mmCIF file of C-alpha atoms in Angstrom:
data_model
loop_
_atom_site.group_PDB
_atom_site.id
_atom_site.type_symbol
_atom_site.label_atom_id
_atom_site.label_comp_id
_atom_site.label_asym_id
_atom_site.label_seq_id
_atom_site.Cartn_x
_atom_site.Cartn_y
_atom_site.Cartn_z
ATOM 1 C CA MET A 1 -43.173 75.056 24.968
ATOM 2 C CA GLY A 2 -40.341 77.649 24.210
ATOM 3 C CA CYS A 3 -43.031 80.386 23.077
ATOM 4 C CA ALA A 4 -45.260 79.848 26.016
ATOM 5 C CA THR A 5 -42.435 80.082 28.779
ATOM 6 C CA LEU A 6 -41.519 83.261 26.873
ATOM 7 C CA PHE A 7 -44.656 84.717 26.829
ATOM 8 C CA HIS A 8 -45.063 84.167 30.716
ATOM 9 C CA LEU A 9 -41.538 85.689 31.388
ATOM 10 C CA ALA A 10 -42.252 88.544 29.946
ATOM 11 C CA ARG A 11 -45.959 89.141 31.290
ATOM 12 C CA LEU A 12 -44.384 88.452 34.760
ATOM 13 C CA GLY A 13 -42.336 91.251 34.297
ATOM 14 C CA CYS A 14 -38.778 90.158 32.978
ATOM 15 C CA ARG A 15 -37.753 92.724 30.514
ATOM 16 C CA ARG A 16 -34.579 91.473 29.367
ATOM 17 C CA VAL A 17 -35.907 88.080 27.445
ATOM 18 C CA LEU A 18 -34.745 86.201 24.370
ATOM 19 C CA LEU A 19 -35.698 83.312 22.453
ATOM 20 C CA LEU A 20 -33.358 81.218 20.530
ATOM 21 C CA GLU A 21 -35.136 79.062 17.627
ATOM 22 C CA ARG A 22 -32.824 77.168 15.642
ATOM 23 C CA GLY A 23 -35.419 77.284 12.513
ATOM 24 C CA ASP A 24 -38.931 79.148 12.351
ATOM 25 C CA ILE A 25 -41.591 79.326 15.173
ATOM 26 C CA ALA A 26 -43.793 76.010 15.222
ATOM 27 C CA GLY A 27 -41.993 74.669 12.251
ATOM 28 C CA GLY A 28 -40.833 71.376 13.766
ATOM 29 C CA THR A 29 -42.407 68.649 16.011
ATOM 30 C CA THR A 30 -45.176 71.547 16.832
ATOM 31 C CA ALA A 31 -47.053 71.838 13.442
ATOM 32 C CA GLN A 32 -46.681 67.921 13.430
ATOM 33 C CA SER A 33 -49.131 67.612 16.344
ATOM 34 C CA SER A 34 -52.594 66.032 16.962
ATOM 35 C CA GLY A 35 -53.424 69.098 18.943
ATOM 36 C CA ILE A 36 -55.960 67.416 21.458
ATOM 37 C CA LEU A 37 -56.768 69.299 24.551
ATOM 38 C CA ARG A 38 -57.797 67.001 27.876
ATOM 39 C CA THR A 39 -57.493 66.284 31.090
ATOM 40 C CA TYR A 40 -57.948 62.760 31.099
ATOM 41 C CA TYR A 41 -54.592 61.325 32.961
ATOM 42 C CA SER A 42 -53.804 58.678 35.328
ATOM 43 C CA VAL A 43 -51.091 60.651 36.696
ATOM 44 C CA ARG A 44 -52.472 62.831 39.385
ATOM 45 C CA PRO A 45 -49.961 65.375 38.905
ATOM 46 C CA ASN A 46 -50.791 65.541 35.069
ATOM 47 C CA VAL A 47 -54.245 66.363 35.764
ATOM 48 C CA ALA A 48 -53.970 69.022 37.882
ATOM 49 C CA VAL A 49 -51.507 70.992 34.911
ATOM 50 C CA ALA A 50 -53.502 69.637 32.003
ATOM 51 C CA ARG A 51 -56.789 71.277 34.007
ATOM 52 C CA ALA A 52 -54.845 74.570 34.439
ATOM 53 C CA ALA A 53 -53.885 74.598 30.831
ATOM 54 C CA LEU A 54 -57.438 73.926 29.501
ATOM 55 C CA ALA A 55 -58.499 76.734 31.231
ATOM 56 C CA MET A 56 -55.626 78.653 29.631
ATOM 57 C CA PHE A 57 -56.879 77.563 25.805
ATOM 58 C CA GLN A 58 -60.263 78.317 26.881
ATOM 59 C CA ASP A 59 -59.858 81.869 27.590
ATOM 60 C CA PHE A 60 -57.124 82.329 25.375
ATOM 61 C CA PRO A 61 -57.871 85.776 24.281
ATOM 62 C CA ALA A 62 -57.884 86.884 28.156
ATOM 63 C CA LEU A 63 -54.761 85.264 28.772
ATOM 64 C CA LEU A 64 -52.958 87.046 25.934
ATOM 65 C CA GLU A 65 -54.907 90.063 26.677
ATOM 66 C CA ASP A 66 -55.953 90.552 22.779
ATOM 67 C CA GLU A 67 -59.268 90.136 21.359
ATOM 68 C CA GLU A 68 -58.094 88.332 18.171
ATOM 69 C CA ALA A 69 -55.582 85.940 19.954
ATOM 70 C CA ASP A 70 -57.051 82.614 18.154
ATOM 71 C CA CYS A 71 -55.658 79.241 19.262
ATOM 72 C CA GLY A 72 -57.925 77.335 17.208
ATOM 73 C CA LEU A 73 -60.134 75.561 19.957
ATOM 74 C CA VAL A 74 -62.903 73.454 19.073
ATOM 75 C CA ARG A 75 -64.495 71.911 21.906
ATOM 76 C CA THR A 76 -65.684 68.209 21.039
ATOM 77 C CA GLY A 77 -65.543 66.609 24.316
ATOM 78 C CA TYR A 78 -63.073 63.418 24.820
ATOM 79 C CA LEU A 79 -64.786 59.613 25.029
ATOM 80 C CA ALA A 80 -62.979 57.137 26.319
ATOM 81 C CA VAL A 81 -63.901 53.244 25.770
ATOM 82 C CA ALA A 82 -62.271 50.291 27.604
ATOM 83 C CA PRO A 83 -62.715 46.649 27.398
ATOM 84 C CA GLN A 84 -63.405 44.071 30.797
ATOM 85 C CA GLY A 85 -60.256 44.042 32.897
ATOM 86 C CA LYS A 86 -57.297 46.628 33.862
ATOM 87 C CA ALA A 87 -57.780 48.976 31.176
ATOM 88 C CA ALA A 88 -61.909 49.409 32.666
ATOM 89 C CA GLU A 89 -60.296 49.709 36.005
ATOM 90 C CA ALA A 90 -58.045 52.232 35.270
ATOM 91 C CA LEU A 91 -60.548 54.125 33.401
ATOM 92 C CA GLY A 92 -62.740 53.820 36.399
ATOM 93 C CA ARG A 93 -60.085 55.271 38.420
ATOM 94 C CA THR A 94 -58.932 57.913 36.165
ATOM 95 C CA ILE A 95 -62.619 59.669 35.929
ATOM 96 C CA ALA A 96 -62.998 59.492 39.609
ATOM 97 C CA ALA A 97 -59.623 61.442 40.099
ATOM 98 C CA GLN A 98 -60.771 64.261 37.729
ATOM 99 C CA GLN A 99 -64.236 64.423 39.134
ATOM 100 C CA GLU A 100 -62.322 64.816 42.713
ATOM 101 C CA LEU A 101 -60.510 67.967 41.365
ATOM 102 C CA GLY A 102 -64.025 69.531 40.093
ATOM 103 C CA ILE A 103 -63.624 68.230 36.435
ATOM 104 C CA ALA A 104 -66.713 67.613 34.346
ATOM 105 C CA ALA A 105 -66.063 64.248 33.753
ATOM 106 C CA ARG A 106 -67.844 61.025 34.067
ATOM 107 C CA LEU A 107 -69.004 57.422 33.336
ATOM 108 C CA VAL A 108 -71.509 56.986 30.830
ATOM 109 C CA ASP A 109 -73.409 54.140 29.726
ATOM 110 C CA HIS A 110 -73.772 52.740 26.020
ATOM 111 C CA ALA A 111 -76.878 54.554 25.281
ATOM 112 C CA GLU A 112 -75.354 57.942 26.301
ATOM 113 C CA ALA A 113 -72.144 56.797 24.646
ATOM 114 C CA ARG A 114 -73.364 56.022 21.079
ATOM 115 C CA ALA A 115 -75.643 59.596 21.334
ATOM 116 C CA ILE A 116 -72.358 61.253 21.969
ATOM 117 C CA HIS A 117 -70.751 59.174 19.101
ATOM 118 C CA PRO A 118 -73.295 57.510 16.583
ATOM 119 C CA TRP A 119 -70.674 56.050 14.396
ATOM 120 C CA LEU A 120 -69.363 53.389 17.214
ATOM 121 C CA ASP A 121 -69.571 49.808 17.723
ATOM 122 C CA LEU A 122 -69.709 49.125 21.637
ATOM 123 C CA SER A 123 -70.194 45.114 21.463
ATOM 124 C CA ASP A 124 -67.009 44.524 23.097
ATOM 125 C CA ILE A 125 -66.800 47.613 25.640
ATOM 126 C CA ALA A 126 -66.940 47.366 29.244
ATOM 127 C CA LEU A 127 -66.748 51.064 30.156
ATOM 128 C CA CYS A 128 -67.126 54.232 28.976
ATOM 129 C CA GLY A 129 -65.804 57.645 30.404
ATOM 130 C CA TYR A 130 -66.694 61.452 29.046
ATOM 131 C CA GLU A 131 -64.905 64.296 29.454
ATOM 132 C CA GLU A 132 -67.312 67.379 28.573
ATOM 133 C CA GLU A 133 -64.712 70.272 28.247
ATOM 134 C CA ALA A 134 -61.908 68.282 25.953
ATOM 135 C CA GLY A 135 -61.396 68.722 22.077
ATOM 136 C CA PHE A 136 -58.695 70.067 19.871
ATOM 137 C CA ALA A 137 -56.699 73.303 19.046
ATOM 138 C CA ASP A 138 -54.030 74.421 16.404
ATOM 139 C CA PRO A 139 -50.589 73.998 18.029
ATOM 140 C CA TYR A 140 -49.325 76.482 15.004
ATOM 141 C CA MET A 141 -51.704 79.233 15.713
ATOM 142 C CA THR A 142 -51.337 78.742 19.196
ATOM 143 C CA ALA A 143 -47.107 79.076 19.473
ATOM 144 C CA GLN A 144 -47.500 82.058 16.569
ATOM 145 C CA ALA A 145 -49.627 83.785 19.210
ATOM 146 C CA PHE A 146 -47.718 83.416 22.175
ATOM 147 C CA ALA A 147 -44.802 84.263 20.115
ATOM 148 C CA ARG A 148 -46.480 88.099 19.466
ATOM 149 C CA ALA A 149 -48.279 88.560 22.600
ATOM 150 C CA ALA A 150 -44.487 87.904 23.961
ATOM 151 C CA ARG A 151 -43.015 90.573 21.349
ATOM 152 C CA ARG A 152 -45.716 92.879 22.500
ATOM 153 C CA GLN A 153 -44.311 92.706 25.892
ATOM 154 C CA GLY A 154 -41.041 93.145 24.785
ATOM 155 C CA ALA A 155 -39.830 90.063 24.380
ATOM 156 C CA VAL A 156 -37.273 89.406 21.543
ATOM 157 C CA ILE A 157 -37.310 86.156 18.974
ATOM 158 C CA ARG A 158 -33.965 85.096 16.859
ATOM 159 C CA GLN A 159 -35.069 82.561 14.480
ATOM 160 C CA GLY A 160 -32.606 80.886 12.618
ATOM 161 C CA THR A 161 -30.287 80.659 15.976
ATOM 162 C CA PRO A 162 -29.551 77.342 16.557
ATOM 163 C CA VAL A 163 -27.977 76.906 20.283
ATOM 164 C CA LEU A 164 -24.484 75.208 19.885
ATOM 165 C CA GLY A 165 -23.892 74.909 23.427
ATOM 166 C CA LEU A 166 -23.967 76.329 27.252
ATOM 167 C CA LEU A 167 -21.571 78.955 28.868
ATOM 168 C CA ARG A 168 -20.728 77.764 32.148
ATOM 169 C CA GLU A 169 -18.607 79.014 35.192
ATOM 170 C CA GLY A 170 -18.094 76.584 37.756
ATOM 171 C CA GLY A 171 -21.316 74.906 38.619
ATOM 172 C CA ARG A 172 -23.541 77.576 37.051
ATOM 173 C CA VAL A 173 -24.636 78.370 33.466
ATOM 174 C CA ARG A 174 -23.837 81.979 32.439
ATOM 175 C CA GLY A 175 -25.273 82.162 28.897
ATOM 176 C CA VAL A 176 -25.272 79.991 26.050
ATOM 177 C CA ARG A 177 -22.948 79.591 22.694
ATOM 178 C CA THR A 178 -24.548 80.214 19.145
ATOM 179 C CA ALA A 179 -23.297 80.385 15.743
ATOM 180 C CA ALA A 180 -23.958 84.226 16.152
ATOM 181 C CA GLY A 181 -21.632 84.454 18.739
ATOM 182 C CA ASP A 182 -21.874 84.106 22.838
ATOM 183 C CA ILE A 183 -24.967 85.543 24.519
ATOM 184 C CA ALA A 184 -25.075 85.839 28.470
ATOM 185 C CA ALA A 185 -27.836 85.277 30.457
ATOM 186 C CA GLY A 186 -28.756 84.968 34.393
ATOM 187 C CA VAL A 187 -30.761 82.028 33.747
ATOM 188 C CA VAL A 188 -31.417 79.606 30.632
ATOM 189 C CA VAL A 189 -34.241 77.628 30.367
ATOM 190 C CA SER A 190 -33.987 75.027 28.157
ATOM 191 C CA THR A 191 -37.031 73.726 25.800
ATOM 192 C CA LEU A 192 -35.120 71.963 23.238
ATOM 193 C CA ASN A 193 -37.935 68.619 22.866
ATOM 194 C CA VAL A 194 -36.164 65.816 20.920
ATOM 195 C CA TRP A 195 -32.697 67.758 21.185
ATOM 196 C CA SER A 196 -32.511 67.841 24.717
ATOM 197 C CA PRO A 197 -29.964 65.068 24.683
ATOM 198 C CA LEU A 198 -27.398 67.602 23.318
ATOM 199 C CA LEU A 199 -27.478 68.533 27.063
ATOM 200 C CA ARG A 200 -25.934 65.621 27.866
ATOM 201 C CA GLY A 201 -22.607 66.718 26.699
ATOM 202 C CA TRP A 202 -23.098 70.410 27.002
ATOM 203 C CA ALA A 203 -24.268 70.287 31.003
ATOM 204 C CA GLU A 204 -22.562 66.966 31.820
ATOM 205 C CA ALA A 205 -25.513 66.042 33.088
ATOM 206 C CA GLU A 206 -27.678 62.600 33.088
ATOM 207 C CA ILE A 207 -30.465 63.517 30.466
ATOM 208 C CA PRO A 208 -33.144 60.877 30.325
ATOM 209 C CA CYS A 209 -34.715 61.372 26.999
ATOM 210 C CA HIS A 210 -34.679 59.535 23.764
ATOM 211 C CA ALA A 211 -37.003 60.804 20.138
ATOM 212 C CA SER A 212 -39.341 58.419 19.351
ATOM 213 C CA ARG A 213 -41.102 58.305 16.173
ATOM 214 C CA HIS A 214 -44.697 58.264 15.690
ATOM 215 C CA LEU A 215 -47.433 58.067 12.923
ATOM 216 C CA VAL A 216 -50.986 59.263 12.449
ATOM 217 C CA ALA A 217 -53.239 58.814 9.413
ATOM 218 C CA SER A 218 -56.474 60.221 7.957
ATOM 219 C CA PHE A 219 -59.377 58.708 6.513
ATOM 220 C CA ALA A 220 -62.667 59.537 4.855
ATOM 221 C CA ALA A 221 -66.202 57.739 4.613
ATOM 222 C CA ASP A 222 -69.053 58.630 3.065
ATOM 223 C CA ALA A 223 -70.338 61.123 5.499
ATOM 224 C CA PRO A 224 -68.293 63.915 6.432
ATOM 225 C CA TYR A 225 -67.047 63.059 10.262
ATOM 226 C CA THR A 226 -67.415 66.525 11.576
ATOM 227 C CA ARG A 227 -66.541 68.519 14.518
ATOM 228 C CA ALA A 228 -69.677 67.340 16.434
ATOM 229 C CA LEU A 229 -68.118 64.151 17.378
ATOM 230 C CA PRO A 230 -65.706 63.900 20.253
ATOM 231 C CA VAL A 231 -62.290 62.809 20.328
ATOM 232 C CA LEU A 232 -62.195 58.940 21.150
ATOM 233 C CA LYS A 233 -59.760 57.164 22.793
ATOM 234 C CA ASP A 234 -60.071 53.525 22.220
ATOM 235 C CA PHE A 235 -58.373 51.498 24.815
ATOM 236 C CA ALA A 236 -59.984 48.264 23.232
ATOM 237 C CA SER A 237 -57.927 48.595 20.062
ATOM 238 C CA PRO A 238 -54.392 46.669 19.943
ATOM 239 C CA LEU A 239 -52.705 50.137 19.206
ATOM 240 C CA MET A 240 -54.864 52.156 21.609
ATOM 241 C CA LEU A 241 -55.637 54.330 18.893
ATOM 242 C CA TYR A 242 -56.684 58.086 19.559
ATOM 243 C CA SER A 243 -58.860 59.884 16.833
ATOM 244 C CA ARG A 244 -60.219 63.377 16.415
ATOM 245 C CA PRO A 245 -62.076 65.358 13.427
ATOM 246 C CA HIS A 246 -59.454 66.848 10.858
ATOM 247 C CA ALA A 247 -60.033 69.119 8.105
ATOM 248 C CA GLY A 248 -63.410 69.670 8.494
ATOM 249 C CA ALA A 249 -64.914 66.082 7.049
ATOM 250 C CA GLU A 250 -62.145 63.315 7.591
ATOM 251 C CA ILE A 251 -60.802 61.336 10.701
ATOM 252 C CA LEU A 252 -57.614 61.916 11.980
ATOM 253 C CA VAL A 253 -55.711 58.640 13.782
ATOM 254 C CA GLY A 254 -53.260 57.732 15.748
ATOM 255 C CA ALA A 255 -51.626 55.234 17.946
ATOM 256 C CA GLY A 256 -50.703 55.396 21.438
ATOM 257 C CA ASP A 257 -48.008 52.619 21.784
ATOM 258 C CA ALA A 258 -44.750 53.347 22.537
ATOM 259 C CA GLY A 259 -43.301 53.977 18.831
ATOM 260 C CA ASP A 260 -40.049 53.532 17.397
ATOM 261 C CA GLU A 261 -36.455 55.040 19.362
ATOM 262 C CA VAL A 262 -35.192 57.383 16.750
ATOM 263 C CA ALA A 263 -31.355 57.775 17.031
ATOM 264 C CA ASP A 264 -30.958 61.185 14.548
ATOM 265 C CA PRO A 265 -33.966 63.530 15.471
ATOM 266 C CA ASP A 266 -32.526 65.451 12.315
ATOM 267 C CA GLY A 267 -32.594 62.439 10.450
ATOM 268 C CA GLY A 268 -36.147 62.727 9.146
ATOM 269 C CA THR A 269 -38.665 61.067 9.978
ATOM 270 C CA GLY A 270 -38.846 58.347 7.166
ATOM 271 C CA ASP A 271 -41.523 56.891 5.116
ATOM 272 C CA ILE A 272 -44.989 55.723 6.390
ATOM 273 C CA PRO A 273 -45.314 51.739 5.824
ATOM 274 C CA MET A 274 -48.937 50.935 4.009
ATOM 275 C CA ASP A 275 -48.714 47.836 6.646
ATOM 276 C CA TRP A 276 -49.493 50.336 9.440
ATOM 277 C CA VAL A 277 -52.008 52.158 7.439
ATOM 278 C CA ALA A 278 -53.855 48.860 6.632
ATOM 279 C CA GLU A 279 -53.673 47.984 10.378
ATOM 280 C CA VAL A 280 -54.949 51.261 12.031
ATOM 281 C CA GLY A 281 -57.697 51.482 9.318
ATOM 282 C CA ALA A 282 -58.949 47.753 10.136
ATOM 283 C CA GLN A 283 -58.718 48.885 13.642
ATOM 284 C CA LEU A 284 -60.665 51.923 13.188
ATOM 285 C CA ALA A 285 -63.188 49.694 10.986
ATOM 286 C CA HIS A 286 -63.689 47.490 13.795
ATOM 287 C CA ARG A 287 -64.765 50.406 16.419
ATOM 288 C CA MET A 288 -66.759 52.410 13.523
ATOM 289 C CA PRO A 289 -68.138 50.128 10.934
ATOM 290 C CA ARG A 290 -69.016 52.523 8.486
ATOM 291 C CA PHE A 291 -65.099 52.669 7.528
ATOM 292 C CA ALA A 292 -65.227 49.260 6.658
ATOM 293 C CA GLU A 293 -67.954 49.743 4.178
ATOM 294 C CA HIS A 294 -67.089 53.301 2.559
ATOM 295 C CA GLY A 295 -63.746 54.168 4.333
ATOM 296 C CA ARG A 296 -60.756 55.620 2.478
ATOM 297 C CA PHE A 297 -57.051 56.356 2.999
ATOM 298 C CA VAL A 298 -56.656 59.939 2.668
ATOM 299 C CA ARG A 299 -52.981 61.150 4.209
ATOM 300 C CA ALA A 300 -50.454 59.896 6.794
ATOM 301 C CA TRP A 301 -47.182 61.546 8.591
ATOM 302 C CA ALA A 302 -45.017 61.031 11.378
ATOM 303 C CA GLY A 303 -43.766 62.878 13.887
ATOM 304 C CA LEU A 304 -41.229 62.622 17.116
ATOM 305 C CA TYR A 305 -42.044 62.472 20.504
ATOM 306 C CA ASP A 306 -39.262 63.708 23.475
ATOM 307 C CA THR A 307 -39.659 60.563 25.518
ATOM 308 C CA THR A 308 -38.622 59.667 28.852
ATOM 309 C CA PRO A 309 -38.632 56.428 30.835
ATOM 310 C CA ASP A 310 -41.638 56.892 32.764
ATOM 311 C CA TRP A 311 -43.466 58.930 29.636
ATOM 312 C CA ASN A 312 -43.875 62.191 31.714
ATOM 313 C CA PRO A 313 -41.985 65.442 31.400
ATOM 314 C CA VAL A 314 -38.933 66.346 33.471
ATOM 315 C CA LEU A 315 -39.071 69.937 34.753
ATOM 316 C CA GLY A 316 -36.997 72.510 36.701
ATOM 317 C CA PRO A 317 -33.222 72.688 37.489
ATOM 318 C CA LEU A 318 -30.698 69.665 37.321
ATOM 319 C CA PRO A 319 -28.943 68.267 40.070
ATOM 320 C CA GLY A 320 -25.506 70.495 40.746
ATOM 321 C CA ILE A 321 -26.261 72.849 37.429
ATOM 322 C CA LYS A 322 -27.309 76.451 38.836
ATOM 323 C CA GLY A 323 -28.882 78.752 36.308
ATOM 324 C CA LEU A 324 -29.897 76.154 33.874
ATOM 325 C CA LEU A 325 -33.756 74.919 34.078
ATOM 326 C CA VAL A 326 -34.873 72.212 31.367
ATOM 327 C CA ALA A 327 -38.416 71.272 30.406
ATOM 328 C CA PHE A 328 -38.080 67.941 28.181
ATOM 329 C CA GLY A 329 -39.665 64.145 28.023
ATOM 330 C CA PHE A 330 -43.489 65.615 27.419
ATOM 331 C CA SER A 331 -43.767 62.201 25.520
ATOM 332 C CA GLY A 332 -46.525 63.387 23.285
ATOM 333 C CA HIS A 333 -48.452 65.414 25.531
ATOM 334 C CA GLY A 334 -46.370 68.686 25.489
ATOM 335 C CA PHE A 335 -48.788 70.989 23.581
ATOM 336 C CA LYS A 336 -52.085 70.226 25.787
ATOM 337 C CA LEU A 337 -49.544 71.059 28.784
ATOM 338 C CA SER A 338 -48.028 74.287 27.258
ATOM 339 C CA PRO A 339 -49.511 76.915 28.716
ATOM 340 C CA MET A 340 -49.455 75.937 32.344
ATOM 341 C CA VAL A 341 -45.910 74.473 32.007
ATOM 342 C CA GLY A 342 -45.031 77.738 30.533
ATOM 343 C CA ARG A 343 -46.028 79.507 33.580
ATOM 344 C CA MET A 344 -44.482 77.186 35.901
ATOM 345 C CA LEU A 345 -40.950 77.509 34.435
ATOM 346 C CA ALA A 346 -41.291 81.312 33.922
ATOM 347 C CA GLN A 347 -42.041 81.604 37.425
ATOM 348 C CA ALA A 348 -39.154 79.104 38.581
ATOM 349 C CA ALA A 349 -37.021 81.212 36.494
ATOM 350 C CA LEU A 350 -37.645 84.272 38.157
ATOM 351 C CA GLY A 351 -37.462 83.160 41.750
ATOM 352 C CA LEU A 352 -41.247 82.945 42.267
ATOM 353 C CA VAL A 353 -42.886 79.436 43.591
ATOM 354 C CA PRO A 354 -44.819 77.999 40.651
ATOM 355 C CA ASP A 355 -48.842 77.694 40.784
ATOM 356 C CA LEU A 356 -47.938 74.122 40.956
ATOM 357 C CA PRO A 357 -45.274 72.140 42.315
ATOM 358 C CA LEU A 358 -42.377 70.833 39.900
ATOM 359 C CA ASP A 359 -41.319 68.681 42.309
ATOM 360 C CA PRO A 360 -43.226 65.702 41.046
ATOM 361 C CA TYR A 361 -41.770 66.280 37.749
ATOM 362 C CA ARG A 362 -37.764 66.564 39.383
ATOM 363 C CA ALA A 363 -34.804 65.040 36.825
ATOM 364 C CA THR A 364 -33.666 62.940 40.178
ATOM 365 C CA ARG A 365 -37.012 60.493 40.069
ATOM 366 C CA PHE A 366 -35.912 57.971 38.266
ATOM 367 C CA ALA A 367 -32.530 57.771 40.168
ATOM 368 C CA GLU A 368 -34.521 57.697 43.511
ATOM 369 C CA GLY A 369 -37.003 54.875 42.295
ATOM 370 C CA ALA A 370 -40.007 57.169 42.122
ATOM 371 C CA PRO A 371 -40.888 57.347 38.424
ATOM 372 C CA LEU A 372 -44.844 58.681 37.511
ATOM 373 C CA ARG A 373 -46.357 55.400 36.663
ATOM 374 C CA GLY A 374 -49.368 55.816 34.435
ATOM 375 C CA ALA A 375 -51.979 52.986 34.897
ATOM 376 C CA PHE A 376 -52.161 52.623 30.836
ATOM 377 C CA GLY A 377 -48.317 51.254 30.238
ATOM 378 C CA SER A 378 -45.872 53.141 28.058
ATOM 379 C CA GLY A 379 -47.692 55.431 25.890
ATOM 380 C CA ALA A 380 -48.860 59.278 25.773
ATOM 381 C CA VAL A 381 -51.990 58.786 27.788
ATOM 382 C CA SER A 382 -50.228 58.684 31.235
#
């Protein structure tokens, strides 16, 4: 998110722009991301942002004005399956909303769903939806490409430089404090991810954000799980599993649940419980019987989401604080939105009208009783 915003600031003509990174570019939660790209959202503003972001991923070299720029995009399509009831009703409404915006998404019957994904058992599935242009990309490659493109346009990146606080004068932010000294700035854009709660003390503001821990695992079967198979969202599974091809022949599987709250994002992500691996493996095998007969566990890892109460981001200014823009609480879908959110933040920082409105993501929506509620409950679908 920081690199995307930096790139767009430089591209829009900002000639004095600096990115401060506490570690290495893409060395934290970016590298742990599953990297799925889709526009399938039940929150309408998310559909518009994700659609614009997906177009940027699809034309990445042109966006960066570099023929060699590569985000690692793989177009697999996105297949969502749901059981009878509220999940199927929500799936149908979501596909309809995508179609209204001109997105290539449609409902498919069981025969077409099996043609798209021949490994599936759909005996308990009532409705299937398919988004043709979806897929996944490489978050590490994407962040590094944004960083290189920003540098070419004059932006400066300082790695290993954590921000320790904000410089404030009255109700305005004037810069940041770092271990290497104070840095003055007319505008500060905060993309602190799971460290965003630090702003509670720095800005003396309400920051509705916490870190939550999420696990992913990869499995293999007797045949390669290739990139010809789509990203899958299984609303019928107890953990609302998502999956995609991984490492050429494996399947990557994660849970779409609320995860576990983490008090200290610097405290590590902990061990992977084998009970969780077994549970995920069983749910995977139910949907794809091939894994019941021939499946084997390969590896697992954990990452952190910066999560808000409604599982949607907070973007833009904070009440009563001038010179500060924030972007936090992406709740697991920051990567897929990053190219467009970076542009929106850059436009706002430069006093321009963003291409898409920031207002739906305002920080005050929680106090106003106007959260962005998704149709699928707590989790990263939204």
